[in-house]
mmCIF file of C-alpha atoms in Angstrom:
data_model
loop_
_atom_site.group_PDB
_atom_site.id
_atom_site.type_symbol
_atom_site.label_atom_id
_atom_site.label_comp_id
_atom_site.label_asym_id
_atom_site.label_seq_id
_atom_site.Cartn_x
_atom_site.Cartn_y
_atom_site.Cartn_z
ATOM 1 C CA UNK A 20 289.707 174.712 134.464
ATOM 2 C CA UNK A 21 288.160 175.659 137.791
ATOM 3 C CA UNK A 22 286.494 172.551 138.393
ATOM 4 C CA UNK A 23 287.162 170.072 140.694
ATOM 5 C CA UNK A 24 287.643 166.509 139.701
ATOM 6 C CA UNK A 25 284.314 165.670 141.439
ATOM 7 C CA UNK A 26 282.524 167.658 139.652
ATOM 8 C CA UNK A 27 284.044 166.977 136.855
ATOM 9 C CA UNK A 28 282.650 162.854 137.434
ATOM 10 C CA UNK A 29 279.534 164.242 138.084
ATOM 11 C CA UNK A 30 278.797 166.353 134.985
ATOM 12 C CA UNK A 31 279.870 163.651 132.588
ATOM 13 C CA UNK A 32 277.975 161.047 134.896
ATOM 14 C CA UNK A 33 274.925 163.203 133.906
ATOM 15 C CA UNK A 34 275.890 163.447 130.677
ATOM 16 C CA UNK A 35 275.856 159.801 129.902
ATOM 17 C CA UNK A 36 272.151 159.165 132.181
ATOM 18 C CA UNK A 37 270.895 162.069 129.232
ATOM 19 C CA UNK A 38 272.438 160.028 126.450
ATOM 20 C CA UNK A 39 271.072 157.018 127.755
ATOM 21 C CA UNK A 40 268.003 159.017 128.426
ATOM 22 C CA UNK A 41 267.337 160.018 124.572
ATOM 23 C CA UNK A 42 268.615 155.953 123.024
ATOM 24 C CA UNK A 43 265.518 154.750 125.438
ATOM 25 C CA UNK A 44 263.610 157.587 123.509
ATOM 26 C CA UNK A 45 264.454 156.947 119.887
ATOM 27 C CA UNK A 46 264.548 152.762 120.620
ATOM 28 C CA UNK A 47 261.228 152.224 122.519
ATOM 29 C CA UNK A 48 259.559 155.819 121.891
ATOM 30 C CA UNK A 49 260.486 156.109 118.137
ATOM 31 C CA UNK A 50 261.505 159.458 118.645
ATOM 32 C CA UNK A 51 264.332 159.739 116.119
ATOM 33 C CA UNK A 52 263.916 163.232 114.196
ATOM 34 C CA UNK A 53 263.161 166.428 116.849
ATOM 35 C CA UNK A 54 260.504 168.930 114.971
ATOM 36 C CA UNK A 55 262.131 171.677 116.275
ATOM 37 C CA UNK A 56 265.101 173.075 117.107
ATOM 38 C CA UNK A 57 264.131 175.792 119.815
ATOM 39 C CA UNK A 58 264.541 174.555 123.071
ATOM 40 C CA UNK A 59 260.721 175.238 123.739
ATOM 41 C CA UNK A 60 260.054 172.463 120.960
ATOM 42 C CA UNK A 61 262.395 170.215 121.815
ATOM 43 C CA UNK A 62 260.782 170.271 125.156
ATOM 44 C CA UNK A 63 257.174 169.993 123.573
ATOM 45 C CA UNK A 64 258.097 167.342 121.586
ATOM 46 C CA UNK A 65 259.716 164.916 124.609
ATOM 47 C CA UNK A 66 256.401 165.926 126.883
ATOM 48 C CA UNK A 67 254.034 164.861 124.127
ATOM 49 C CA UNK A 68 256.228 161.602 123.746
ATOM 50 C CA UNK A 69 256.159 161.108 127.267
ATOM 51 C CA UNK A 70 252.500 161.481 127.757
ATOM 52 C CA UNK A 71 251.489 159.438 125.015
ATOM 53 C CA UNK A 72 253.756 156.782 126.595
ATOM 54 C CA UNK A 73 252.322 157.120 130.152
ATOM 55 C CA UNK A 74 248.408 156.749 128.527
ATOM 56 C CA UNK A 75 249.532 153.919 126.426
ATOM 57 C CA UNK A 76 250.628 152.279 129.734
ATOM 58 C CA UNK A 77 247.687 152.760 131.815
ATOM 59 C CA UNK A 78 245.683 151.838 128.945
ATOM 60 C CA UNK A 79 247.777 147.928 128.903
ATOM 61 C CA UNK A 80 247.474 147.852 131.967
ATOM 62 C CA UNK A 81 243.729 148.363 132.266
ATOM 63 C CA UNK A 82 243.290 145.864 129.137
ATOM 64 C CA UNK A 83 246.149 143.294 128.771
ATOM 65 C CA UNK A 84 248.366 143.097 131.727
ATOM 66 C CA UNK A 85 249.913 139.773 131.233
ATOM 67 C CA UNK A 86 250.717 141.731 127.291
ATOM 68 C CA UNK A 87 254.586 143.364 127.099
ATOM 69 C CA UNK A 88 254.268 146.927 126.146
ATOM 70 C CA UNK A 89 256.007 146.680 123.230
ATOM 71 C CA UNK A 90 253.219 144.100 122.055
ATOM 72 C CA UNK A 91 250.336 146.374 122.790
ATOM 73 C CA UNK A 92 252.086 148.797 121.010
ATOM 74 C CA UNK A 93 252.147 146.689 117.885
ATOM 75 C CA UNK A 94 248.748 145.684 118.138
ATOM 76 C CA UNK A 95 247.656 149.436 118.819
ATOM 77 C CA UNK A 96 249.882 150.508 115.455
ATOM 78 C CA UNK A 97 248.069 147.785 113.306
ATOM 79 C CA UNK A 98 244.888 149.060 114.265
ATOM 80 C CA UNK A 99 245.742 152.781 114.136
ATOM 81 C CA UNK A 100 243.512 153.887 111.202
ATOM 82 C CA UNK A 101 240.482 151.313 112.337
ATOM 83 C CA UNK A 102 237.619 152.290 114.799
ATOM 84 C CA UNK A 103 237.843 151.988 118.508
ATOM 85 C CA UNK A 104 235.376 148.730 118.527
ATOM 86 C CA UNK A 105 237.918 146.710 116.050
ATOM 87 C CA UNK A 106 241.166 147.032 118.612
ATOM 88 C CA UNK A 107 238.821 146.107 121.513
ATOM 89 C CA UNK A 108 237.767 142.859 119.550
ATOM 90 C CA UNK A 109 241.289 142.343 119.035
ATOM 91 C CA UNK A 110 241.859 142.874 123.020
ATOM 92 C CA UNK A 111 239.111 140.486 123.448
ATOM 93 C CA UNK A 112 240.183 137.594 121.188
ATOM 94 C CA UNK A 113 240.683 134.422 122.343
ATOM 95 C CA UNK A 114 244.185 133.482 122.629
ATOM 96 C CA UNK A 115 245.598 130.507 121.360
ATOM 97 C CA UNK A 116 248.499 129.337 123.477
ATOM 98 C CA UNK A 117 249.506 126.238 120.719
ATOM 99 C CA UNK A 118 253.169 124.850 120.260
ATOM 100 C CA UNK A 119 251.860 124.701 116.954
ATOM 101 C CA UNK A 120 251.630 120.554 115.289
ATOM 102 C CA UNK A 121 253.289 118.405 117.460
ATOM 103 C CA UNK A 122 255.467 115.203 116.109
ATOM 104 C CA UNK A 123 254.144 112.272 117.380
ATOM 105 C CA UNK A 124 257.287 110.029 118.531
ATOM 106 C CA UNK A 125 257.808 106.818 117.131
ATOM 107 C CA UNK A 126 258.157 103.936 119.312
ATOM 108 C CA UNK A 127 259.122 101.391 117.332
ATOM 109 C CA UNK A 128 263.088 100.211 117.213
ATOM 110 C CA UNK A 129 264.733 101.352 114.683
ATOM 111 C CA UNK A 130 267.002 98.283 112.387
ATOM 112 C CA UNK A 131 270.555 99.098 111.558
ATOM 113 C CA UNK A 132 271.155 98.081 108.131
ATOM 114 C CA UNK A 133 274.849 98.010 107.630
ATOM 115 C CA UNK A 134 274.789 97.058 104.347
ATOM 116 C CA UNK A 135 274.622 92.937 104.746
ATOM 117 C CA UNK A 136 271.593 92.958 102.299
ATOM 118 C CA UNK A 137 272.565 95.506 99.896
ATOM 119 C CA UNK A 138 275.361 94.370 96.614
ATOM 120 C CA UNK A 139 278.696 96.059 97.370
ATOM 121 C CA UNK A 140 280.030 97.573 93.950
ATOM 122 C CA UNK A 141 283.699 97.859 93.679
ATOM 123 C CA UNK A 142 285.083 100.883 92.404
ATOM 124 C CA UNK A 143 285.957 101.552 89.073
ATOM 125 C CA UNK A 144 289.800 102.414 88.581
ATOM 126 C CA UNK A 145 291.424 104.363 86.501
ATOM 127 C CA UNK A 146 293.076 101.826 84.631
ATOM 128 C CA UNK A 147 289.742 100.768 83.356
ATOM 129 C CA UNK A 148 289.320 103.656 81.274
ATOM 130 C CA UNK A 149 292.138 104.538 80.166
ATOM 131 C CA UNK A 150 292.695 100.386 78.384
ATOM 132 C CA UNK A 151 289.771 101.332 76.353
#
């Protein structure tokens, strides 16, 4: 009760920045379960998270700049269990930048058949079925 309104503002102002802080973790990071629950661990665990994230970035940026991260990081999961050569013949594919098959348009103009050369059928009413 001996706080000010200021700091008051501030301390919840921090508070969301740290709750933003841990959704960035567990949505881009995949940090969603913490190992630990000493403080100690808690801090190992976010270090080790942040690390790997730093050397994952470097490393895109070295290899496939023009690549989003989140794309590398795909690409870097799917090869996880393969040797180092098979993700750099990944990195070094040949991209194909295709809009995939392509419709050709056709030019020719198009006839409007309203029905002039087609037999219009009455329909049948109910009376006709119900005389039989």
């Amino acid at each position: 009760l001996d706080l000010s309104e200021q700091e008051i503002l501030d301390t919840y102002k921090n508070r969301w920045y740290i709750e933003l802080f841990f959704k960035w973790l567990k949505q881009h990071i995949k940090i969603d379960h913490l190992f630990s629950e000493s403080p100690i661990g808690i801090w190992n665990q976010l270090f080790i998270a942040l690390i790997t994230f730093g050397l994952l970035e470097i490393m895109r940026l070295l290899r496939e700049p023009n690549r989003e991260i989140w794309q590398f990081l795909k690409t870097i999961r799917q090869y996880l269990m393969d040797s180092w050569e098979e993700v750099q013949k990944e990195f070094n594919r040949k991209r194909k930048f295709s809009k995939g098959r392509q419709k050709i348009p056709d030019k020719r103009s198009k006839v409007m058949n309203f029905g002039f050369e087609s037999a219009i059928v009455s329909p049948i009413s109910k009376e006709h079925y119900t005389r039989k």
